Coordinates of N, CA and C in Angstrom, one line a residue:
X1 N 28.3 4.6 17.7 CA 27.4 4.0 16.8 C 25.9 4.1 17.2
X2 N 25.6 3.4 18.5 CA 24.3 4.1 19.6 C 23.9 5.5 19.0
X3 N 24.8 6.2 19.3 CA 24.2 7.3 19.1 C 24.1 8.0 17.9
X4 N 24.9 7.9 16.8 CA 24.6 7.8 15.1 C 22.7 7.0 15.2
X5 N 22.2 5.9 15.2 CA 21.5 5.5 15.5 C 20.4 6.1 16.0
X6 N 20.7 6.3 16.7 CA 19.3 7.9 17.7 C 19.3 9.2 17.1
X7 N 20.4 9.2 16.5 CA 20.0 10.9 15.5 C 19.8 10.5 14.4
X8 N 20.2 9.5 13.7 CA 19.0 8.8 12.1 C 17.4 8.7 12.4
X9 N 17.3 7.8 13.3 CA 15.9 7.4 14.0 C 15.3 9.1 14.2
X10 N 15.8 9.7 14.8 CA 14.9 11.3 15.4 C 14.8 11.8 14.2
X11 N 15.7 11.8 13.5 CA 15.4 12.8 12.0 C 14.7 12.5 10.9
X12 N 14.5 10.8 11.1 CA 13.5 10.4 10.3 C 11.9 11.0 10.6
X13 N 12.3 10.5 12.3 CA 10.5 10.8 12.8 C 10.2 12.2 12.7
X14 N 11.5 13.0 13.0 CA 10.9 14.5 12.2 C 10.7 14.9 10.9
X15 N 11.3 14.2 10.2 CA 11.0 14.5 9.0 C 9.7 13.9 8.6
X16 N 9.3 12.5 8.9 CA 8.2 12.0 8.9 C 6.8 12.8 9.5
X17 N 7.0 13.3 10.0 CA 6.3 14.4 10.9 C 5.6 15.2 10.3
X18 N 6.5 16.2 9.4 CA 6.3 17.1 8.7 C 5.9 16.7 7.5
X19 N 6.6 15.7 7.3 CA 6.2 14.9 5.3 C 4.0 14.7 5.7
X20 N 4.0 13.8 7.0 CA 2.9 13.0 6.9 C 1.9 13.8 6.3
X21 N 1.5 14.9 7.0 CA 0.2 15.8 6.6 C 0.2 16.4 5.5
X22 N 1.6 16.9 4.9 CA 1.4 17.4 3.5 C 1.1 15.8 2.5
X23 N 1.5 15.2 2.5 CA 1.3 13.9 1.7 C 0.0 13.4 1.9
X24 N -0.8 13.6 2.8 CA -1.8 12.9 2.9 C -2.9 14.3 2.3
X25 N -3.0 15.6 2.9 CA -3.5 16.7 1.6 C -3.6 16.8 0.7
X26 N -2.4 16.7 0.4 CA -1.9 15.8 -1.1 C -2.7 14.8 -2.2
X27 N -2.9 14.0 -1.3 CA -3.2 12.8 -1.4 C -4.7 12.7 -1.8
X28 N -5.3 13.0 -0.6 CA -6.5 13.8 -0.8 C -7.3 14.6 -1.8
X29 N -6.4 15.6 -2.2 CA -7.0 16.3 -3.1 C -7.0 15.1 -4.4
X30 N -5.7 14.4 -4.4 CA -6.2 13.6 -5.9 C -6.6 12.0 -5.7
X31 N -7.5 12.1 -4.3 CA -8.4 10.9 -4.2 C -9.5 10.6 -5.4
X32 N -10.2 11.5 -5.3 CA -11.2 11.6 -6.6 C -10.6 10.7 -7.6
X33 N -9.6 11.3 -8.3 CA -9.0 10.2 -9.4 C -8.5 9.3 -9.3
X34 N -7.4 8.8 -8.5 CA -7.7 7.4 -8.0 C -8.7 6.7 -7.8
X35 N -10.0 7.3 -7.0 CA -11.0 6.4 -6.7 C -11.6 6.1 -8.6
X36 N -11.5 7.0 -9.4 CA -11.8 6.8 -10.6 C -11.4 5.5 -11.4
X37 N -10.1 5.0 -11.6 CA -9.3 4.7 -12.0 C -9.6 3.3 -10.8
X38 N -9.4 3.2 -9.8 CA -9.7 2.1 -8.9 C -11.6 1.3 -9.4
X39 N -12.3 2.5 -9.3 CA -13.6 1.9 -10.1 C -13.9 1.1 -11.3
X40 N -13.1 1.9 -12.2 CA -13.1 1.5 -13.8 C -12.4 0.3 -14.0
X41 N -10.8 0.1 -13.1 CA -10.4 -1.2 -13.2 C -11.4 -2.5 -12.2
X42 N -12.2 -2.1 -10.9 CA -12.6 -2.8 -10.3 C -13.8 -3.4 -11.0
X43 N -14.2 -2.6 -11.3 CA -15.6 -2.7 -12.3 C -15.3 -4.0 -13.7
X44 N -14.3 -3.7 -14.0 CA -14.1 -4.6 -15.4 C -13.6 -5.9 -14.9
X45 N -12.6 -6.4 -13.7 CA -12.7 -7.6 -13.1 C -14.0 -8.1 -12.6
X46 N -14.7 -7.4 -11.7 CA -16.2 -7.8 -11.4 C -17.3 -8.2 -12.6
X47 N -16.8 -7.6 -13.7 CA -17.7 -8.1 -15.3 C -17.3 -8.9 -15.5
X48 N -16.1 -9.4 -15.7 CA -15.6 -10.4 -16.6 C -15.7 -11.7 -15.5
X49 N -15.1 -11.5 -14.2 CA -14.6 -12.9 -13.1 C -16.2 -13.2 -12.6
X50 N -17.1 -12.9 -12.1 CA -18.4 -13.2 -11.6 C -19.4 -12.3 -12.4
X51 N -19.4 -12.1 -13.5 CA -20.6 -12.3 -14.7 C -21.5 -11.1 -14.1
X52 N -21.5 -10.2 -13.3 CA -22.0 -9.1 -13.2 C -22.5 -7.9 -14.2
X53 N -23.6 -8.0 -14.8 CA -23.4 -6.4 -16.1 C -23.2 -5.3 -15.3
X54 N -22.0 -4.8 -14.9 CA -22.2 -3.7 -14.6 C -22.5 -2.4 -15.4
X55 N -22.9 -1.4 -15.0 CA -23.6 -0.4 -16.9 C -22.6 0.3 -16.3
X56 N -22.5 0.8 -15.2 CA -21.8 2.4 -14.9 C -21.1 2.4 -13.4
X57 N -20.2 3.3 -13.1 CA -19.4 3.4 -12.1 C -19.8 4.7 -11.7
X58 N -19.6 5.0 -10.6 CA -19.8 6.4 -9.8 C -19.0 7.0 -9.0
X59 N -18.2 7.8 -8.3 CA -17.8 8.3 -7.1 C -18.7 9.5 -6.7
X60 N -18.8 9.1 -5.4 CA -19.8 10.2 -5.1 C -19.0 10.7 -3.5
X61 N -19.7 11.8 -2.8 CA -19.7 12.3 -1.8 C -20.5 12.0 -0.7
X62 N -20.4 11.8 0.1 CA -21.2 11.5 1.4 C -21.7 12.5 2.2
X63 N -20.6 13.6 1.8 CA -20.8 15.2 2.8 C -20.0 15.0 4.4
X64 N -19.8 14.0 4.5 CA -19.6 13.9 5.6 C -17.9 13.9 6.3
X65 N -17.1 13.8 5.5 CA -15.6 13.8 5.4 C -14.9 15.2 5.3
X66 N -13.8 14.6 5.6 CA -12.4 15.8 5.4 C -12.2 15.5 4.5
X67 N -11.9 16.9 3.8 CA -11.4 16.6 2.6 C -12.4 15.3 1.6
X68 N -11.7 14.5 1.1 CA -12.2 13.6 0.1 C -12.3 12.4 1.0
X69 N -12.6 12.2 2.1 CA -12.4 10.9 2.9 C -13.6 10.2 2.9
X70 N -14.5 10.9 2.4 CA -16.2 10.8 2.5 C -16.3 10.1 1.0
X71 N -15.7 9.5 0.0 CA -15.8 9.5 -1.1 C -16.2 7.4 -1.0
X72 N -17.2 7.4 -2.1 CA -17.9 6.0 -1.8 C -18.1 5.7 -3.3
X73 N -18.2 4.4 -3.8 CA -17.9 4.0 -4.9 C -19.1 3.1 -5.4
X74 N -20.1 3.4 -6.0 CA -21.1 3.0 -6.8 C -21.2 2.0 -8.3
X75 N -21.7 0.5 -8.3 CA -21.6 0.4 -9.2 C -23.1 0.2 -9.5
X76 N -23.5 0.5 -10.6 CA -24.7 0.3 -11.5 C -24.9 -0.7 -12.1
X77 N -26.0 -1.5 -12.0 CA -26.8 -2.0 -13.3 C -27.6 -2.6 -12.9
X78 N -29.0 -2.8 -13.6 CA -30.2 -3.0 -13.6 C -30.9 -2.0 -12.5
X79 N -31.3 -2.9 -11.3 CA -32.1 -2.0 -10.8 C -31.3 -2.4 -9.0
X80 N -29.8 -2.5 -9.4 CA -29.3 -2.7 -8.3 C -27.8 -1.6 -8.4
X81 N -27.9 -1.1 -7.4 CA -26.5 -0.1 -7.2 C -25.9 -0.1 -5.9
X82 N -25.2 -0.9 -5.6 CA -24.1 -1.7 -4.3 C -23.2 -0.5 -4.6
X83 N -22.3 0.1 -3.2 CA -22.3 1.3 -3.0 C -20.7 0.9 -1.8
X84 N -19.8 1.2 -1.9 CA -18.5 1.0 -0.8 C -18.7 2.0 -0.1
X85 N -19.1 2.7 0.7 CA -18.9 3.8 1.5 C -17.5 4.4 2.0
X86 N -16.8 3.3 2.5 CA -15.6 3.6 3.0 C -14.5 3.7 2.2
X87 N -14.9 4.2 0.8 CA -13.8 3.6 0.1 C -11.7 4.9 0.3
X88 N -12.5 6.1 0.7 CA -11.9 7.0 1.5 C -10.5 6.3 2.3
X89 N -11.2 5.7 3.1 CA -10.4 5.3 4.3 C -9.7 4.0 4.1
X90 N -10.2 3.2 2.9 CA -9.5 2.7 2.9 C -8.1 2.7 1.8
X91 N -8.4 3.8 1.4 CA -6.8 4.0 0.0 C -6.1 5.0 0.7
X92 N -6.9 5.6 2.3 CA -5.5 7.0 2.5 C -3.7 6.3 3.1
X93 N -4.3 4.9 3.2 CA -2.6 4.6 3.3 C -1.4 4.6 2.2
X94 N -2.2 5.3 1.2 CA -0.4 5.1 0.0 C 0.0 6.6 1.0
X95 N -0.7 7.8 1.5 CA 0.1 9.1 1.9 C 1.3 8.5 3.2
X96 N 0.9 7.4 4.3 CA 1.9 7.9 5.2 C 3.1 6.8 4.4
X97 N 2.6 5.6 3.8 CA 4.0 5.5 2.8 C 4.6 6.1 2.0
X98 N 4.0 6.8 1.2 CA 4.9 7.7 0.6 C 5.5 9.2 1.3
X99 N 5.3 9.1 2.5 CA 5.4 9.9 3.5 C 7.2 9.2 4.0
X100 N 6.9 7.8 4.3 CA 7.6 7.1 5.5 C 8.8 7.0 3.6
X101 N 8.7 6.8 3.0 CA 9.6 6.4 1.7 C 10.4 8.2 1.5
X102 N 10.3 8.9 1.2 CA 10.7 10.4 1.6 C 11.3 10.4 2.9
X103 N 11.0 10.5 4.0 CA 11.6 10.8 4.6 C 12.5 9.8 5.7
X104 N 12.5 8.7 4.5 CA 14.3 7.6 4.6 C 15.4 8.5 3.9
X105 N 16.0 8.5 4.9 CA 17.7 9.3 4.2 C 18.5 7.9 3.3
X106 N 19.7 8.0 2.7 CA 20.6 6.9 2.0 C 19.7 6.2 1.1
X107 N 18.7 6.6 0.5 CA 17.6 5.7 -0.5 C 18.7 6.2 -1.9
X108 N 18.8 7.6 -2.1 CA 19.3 7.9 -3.8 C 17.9 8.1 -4.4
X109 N 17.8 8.9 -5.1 CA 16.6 9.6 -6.3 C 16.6 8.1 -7.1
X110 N 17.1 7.2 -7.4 CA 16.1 6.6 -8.6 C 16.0 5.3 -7.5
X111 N 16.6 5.0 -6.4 CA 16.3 3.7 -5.4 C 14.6 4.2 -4.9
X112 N 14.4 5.5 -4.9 CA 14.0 5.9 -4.1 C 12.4 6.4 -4.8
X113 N 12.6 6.6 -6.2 CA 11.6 6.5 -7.2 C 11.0 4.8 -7.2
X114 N 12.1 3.8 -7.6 CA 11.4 2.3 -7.5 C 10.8 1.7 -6.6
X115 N 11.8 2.3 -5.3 CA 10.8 1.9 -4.0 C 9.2 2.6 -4.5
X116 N 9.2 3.8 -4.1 CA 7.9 4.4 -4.4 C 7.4 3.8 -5.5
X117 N 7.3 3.8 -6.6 CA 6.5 2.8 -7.8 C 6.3 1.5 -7.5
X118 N 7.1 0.6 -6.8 CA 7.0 -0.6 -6.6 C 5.3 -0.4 -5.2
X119 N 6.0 -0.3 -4.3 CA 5.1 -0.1 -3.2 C 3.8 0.2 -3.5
X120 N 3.3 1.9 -4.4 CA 2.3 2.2 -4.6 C 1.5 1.4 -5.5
X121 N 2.3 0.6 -6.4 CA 1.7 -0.5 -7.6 C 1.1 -1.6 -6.3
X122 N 1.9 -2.3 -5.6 CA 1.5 -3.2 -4.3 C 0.5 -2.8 -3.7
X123 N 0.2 -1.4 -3.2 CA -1.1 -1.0 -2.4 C -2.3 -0.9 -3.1
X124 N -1.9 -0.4 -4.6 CA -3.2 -0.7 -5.3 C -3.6 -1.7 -5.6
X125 N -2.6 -3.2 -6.1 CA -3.2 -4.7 -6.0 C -4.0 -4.8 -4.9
X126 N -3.7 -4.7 -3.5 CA -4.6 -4.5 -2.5 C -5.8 -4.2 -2.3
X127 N -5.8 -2.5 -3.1 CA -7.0 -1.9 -3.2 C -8.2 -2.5 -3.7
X128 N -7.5 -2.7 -5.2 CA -8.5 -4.0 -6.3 C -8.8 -5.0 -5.3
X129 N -7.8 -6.0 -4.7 CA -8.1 -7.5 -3.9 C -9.0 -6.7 -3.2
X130 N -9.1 -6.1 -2.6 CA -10.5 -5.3 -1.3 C -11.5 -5.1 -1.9
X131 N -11.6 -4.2 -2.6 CA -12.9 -4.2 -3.5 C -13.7 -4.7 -4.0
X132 N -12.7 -5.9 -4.8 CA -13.3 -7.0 -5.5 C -13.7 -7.6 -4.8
X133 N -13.2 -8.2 -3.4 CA -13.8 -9.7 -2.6 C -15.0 -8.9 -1.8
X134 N -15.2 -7.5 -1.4 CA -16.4 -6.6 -1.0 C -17.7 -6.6 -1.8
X135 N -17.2 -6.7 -3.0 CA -18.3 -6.8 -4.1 C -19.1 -7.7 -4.8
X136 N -18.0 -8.9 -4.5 CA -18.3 -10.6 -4.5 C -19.2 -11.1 -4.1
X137 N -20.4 -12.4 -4.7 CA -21.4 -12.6 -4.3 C -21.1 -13.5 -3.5
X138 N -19.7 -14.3 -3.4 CA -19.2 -15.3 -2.8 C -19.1 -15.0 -1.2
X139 N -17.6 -14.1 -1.8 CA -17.1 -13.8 -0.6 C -17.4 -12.2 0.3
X140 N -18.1 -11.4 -0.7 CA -18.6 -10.2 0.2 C -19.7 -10.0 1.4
X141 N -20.1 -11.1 2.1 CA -20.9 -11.4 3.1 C -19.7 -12.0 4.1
X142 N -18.8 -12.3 3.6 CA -17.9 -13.2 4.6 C -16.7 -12.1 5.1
X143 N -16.7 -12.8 6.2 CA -15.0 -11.3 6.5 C -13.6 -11.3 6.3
X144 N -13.8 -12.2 4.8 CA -13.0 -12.2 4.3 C -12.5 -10.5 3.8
X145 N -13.3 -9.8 3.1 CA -12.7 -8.7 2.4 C -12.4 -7.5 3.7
X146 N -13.2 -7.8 4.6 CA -12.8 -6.9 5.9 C -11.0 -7.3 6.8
X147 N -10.5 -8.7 6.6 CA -9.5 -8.9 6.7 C -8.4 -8.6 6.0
X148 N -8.6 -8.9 4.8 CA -7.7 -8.0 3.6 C -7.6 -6.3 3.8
X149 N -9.1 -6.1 3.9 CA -9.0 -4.3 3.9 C -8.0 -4.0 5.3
X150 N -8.2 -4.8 6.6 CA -7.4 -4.3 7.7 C -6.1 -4.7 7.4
X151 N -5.5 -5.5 6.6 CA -4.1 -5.9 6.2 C -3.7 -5.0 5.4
X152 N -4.9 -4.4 4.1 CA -3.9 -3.5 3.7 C -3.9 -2.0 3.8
X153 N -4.5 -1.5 5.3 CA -4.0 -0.6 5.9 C -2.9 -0.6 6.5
X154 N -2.2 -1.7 7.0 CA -1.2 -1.5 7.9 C 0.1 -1.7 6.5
X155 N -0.3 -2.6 5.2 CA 0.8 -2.7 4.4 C 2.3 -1.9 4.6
X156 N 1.6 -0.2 4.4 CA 2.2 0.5 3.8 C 3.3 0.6 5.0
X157 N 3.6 0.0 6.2 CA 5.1 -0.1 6.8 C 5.6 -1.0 6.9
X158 N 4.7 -2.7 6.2 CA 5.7 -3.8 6.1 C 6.4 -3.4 4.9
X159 N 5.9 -2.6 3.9 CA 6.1 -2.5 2.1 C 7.7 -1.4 2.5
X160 N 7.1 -0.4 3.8 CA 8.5 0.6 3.8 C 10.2 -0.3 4.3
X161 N 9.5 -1.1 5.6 CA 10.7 -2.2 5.9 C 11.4 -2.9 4.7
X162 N 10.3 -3.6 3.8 CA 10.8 -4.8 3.0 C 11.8 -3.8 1.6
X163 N 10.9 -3.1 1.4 CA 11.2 -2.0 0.0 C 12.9 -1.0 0.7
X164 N 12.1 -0.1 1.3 CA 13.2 0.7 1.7 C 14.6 -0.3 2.5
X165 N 14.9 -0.9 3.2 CA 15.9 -1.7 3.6 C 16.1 -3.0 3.3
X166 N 15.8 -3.3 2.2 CA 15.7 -4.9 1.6 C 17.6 -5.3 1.4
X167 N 18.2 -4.3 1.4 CA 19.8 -5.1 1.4 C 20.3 -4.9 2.8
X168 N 19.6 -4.0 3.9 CA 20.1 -4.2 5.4 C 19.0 -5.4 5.9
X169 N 18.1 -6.1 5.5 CA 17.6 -7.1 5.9 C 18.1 -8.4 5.2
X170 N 18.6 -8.5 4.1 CA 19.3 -9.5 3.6 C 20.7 -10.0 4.3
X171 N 21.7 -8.6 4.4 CA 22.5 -8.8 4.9 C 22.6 -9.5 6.7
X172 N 21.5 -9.0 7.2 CA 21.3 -9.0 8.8 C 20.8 -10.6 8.4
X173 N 20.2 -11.2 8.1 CA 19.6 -12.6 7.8 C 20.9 -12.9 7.0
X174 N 21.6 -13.2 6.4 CA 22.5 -13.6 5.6 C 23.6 -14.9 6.9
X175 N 23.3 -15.7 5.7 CA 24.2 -17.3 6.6 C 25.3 -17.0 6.5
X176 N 26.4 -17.0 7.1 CA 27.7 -17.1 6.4 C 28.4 -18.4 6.8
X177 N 29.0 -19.0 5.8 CA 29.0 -19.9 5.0 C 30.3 -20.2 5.9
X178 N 30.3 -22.1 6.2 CA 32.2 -22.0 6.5 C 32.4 -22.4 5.6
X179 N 33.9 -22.6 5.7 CA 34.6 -23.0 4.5 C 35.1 -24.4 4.7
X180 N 34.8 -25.3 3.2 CA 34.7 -26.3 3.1 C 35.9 -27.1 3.9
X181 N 35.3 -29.0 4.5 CA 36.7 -29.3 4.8 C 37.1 -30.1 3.8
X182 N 38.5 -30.4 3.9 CA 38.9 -31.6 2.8 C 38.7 -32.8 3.6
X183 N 39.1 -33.9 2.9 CA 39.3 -35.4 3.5 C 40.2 -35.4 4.7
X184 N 40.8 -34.8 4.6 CA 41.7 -34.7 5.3 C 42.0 -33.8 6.7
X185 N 40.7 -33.1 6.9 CA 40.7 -32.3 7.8 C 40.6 -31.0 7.8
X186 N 41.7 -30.8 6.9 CA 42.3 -28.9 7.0 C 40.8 -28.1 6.3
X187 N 40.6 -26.9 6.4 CA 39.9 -26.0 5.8 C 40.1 -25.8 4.9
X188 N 39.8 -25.6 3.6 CA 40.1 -24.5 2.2 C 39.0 -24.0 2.1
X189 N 39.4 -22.3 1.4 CA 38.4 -21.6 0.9 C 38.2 -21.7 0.0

């Protein structure tokens, strides 16, 4: 059983291995639109929840990155344009999850689609929660949104634990129950 154990574990981390860098390339190339779609929704809670007019959204370049990692998020209005820099670094965690979700063996094609949908929907709540409390007149001076942003870098292996093995952690935590006594002493089931 040990050793079943040690060749699941190895094959994972090789396959993980190999998955990581294409998924995160990947990933990369369609940061741009994510960061798109992350703007336009972040942008319309920051209008509506703290009264902000925002006029316009931006993604821009820095020059300075691999790939898209350089990518920084601008919003507009009036004669003020507050600017995320890092916004790169901090969404490249959906690649090594969706990295670590692939290369789990015994998931099944549609276990293995829900995990992924479920997860990637969770990292993006995140994304928004980061953004928004970054952009906040409240809380963006406080380290508050810097605590969130470092929590939801590491998400993406509580999300692979909880998501991908949620019935071997149920069962491993599961009480087992005795069986009732009577008045009388004896057991019944």
């Amino acid at each position: 059983m040990t050793e079943l154990r040690g060749k699941t574990t190895f094959w994972l981390c090789v396959k993980f291995i190999v998955l990581a860098p294409i998924c995160l390339v990947l990933w990369l190339m369609a940061l741009p639109y994510y960061a798109q779609v992350l703007g336009y929704s972040t942008a319309g809670i920051i209008r509506y929840t703290m009264n902000i007019p925002i006029e316009s959204v931006a993604i821009t370049h820095d020059g300075n990155g691999f790939l898209n990692t350089d990518i920084a998020l601008t919003y507009r209005y009036g004669a003020h344009s507050p600017t995320m820099h890092d916004l790169g670094l901090l969404v490249t965690n959906v690649a090594p999850f969706v990295a670590l979700i692939l290369a789990t063996g015994g998931l099944g094609l549609w276990r293995r689609l829900r995990v992924l949908a479920t997860g990637i929907l969770i990292l993006y709540a995140f994304h928004v929660l980061t953004i928004v409390l970054r952009f906040s007149p409240v809380y963006g001076r406080t380290p508050m949104p810097t605590a969130v942003g470092f929590a939801t870098i590491t998400l993406p292996f509580l999300l692979w634990i909880v998501l991908a093995y949620w019935d071997k952690l149920t069962a491993y935590f599961a009480v087992e129950e005795e069986p009732a006594k009577t008045p009388d002493g004896d057991k019944h089931a």
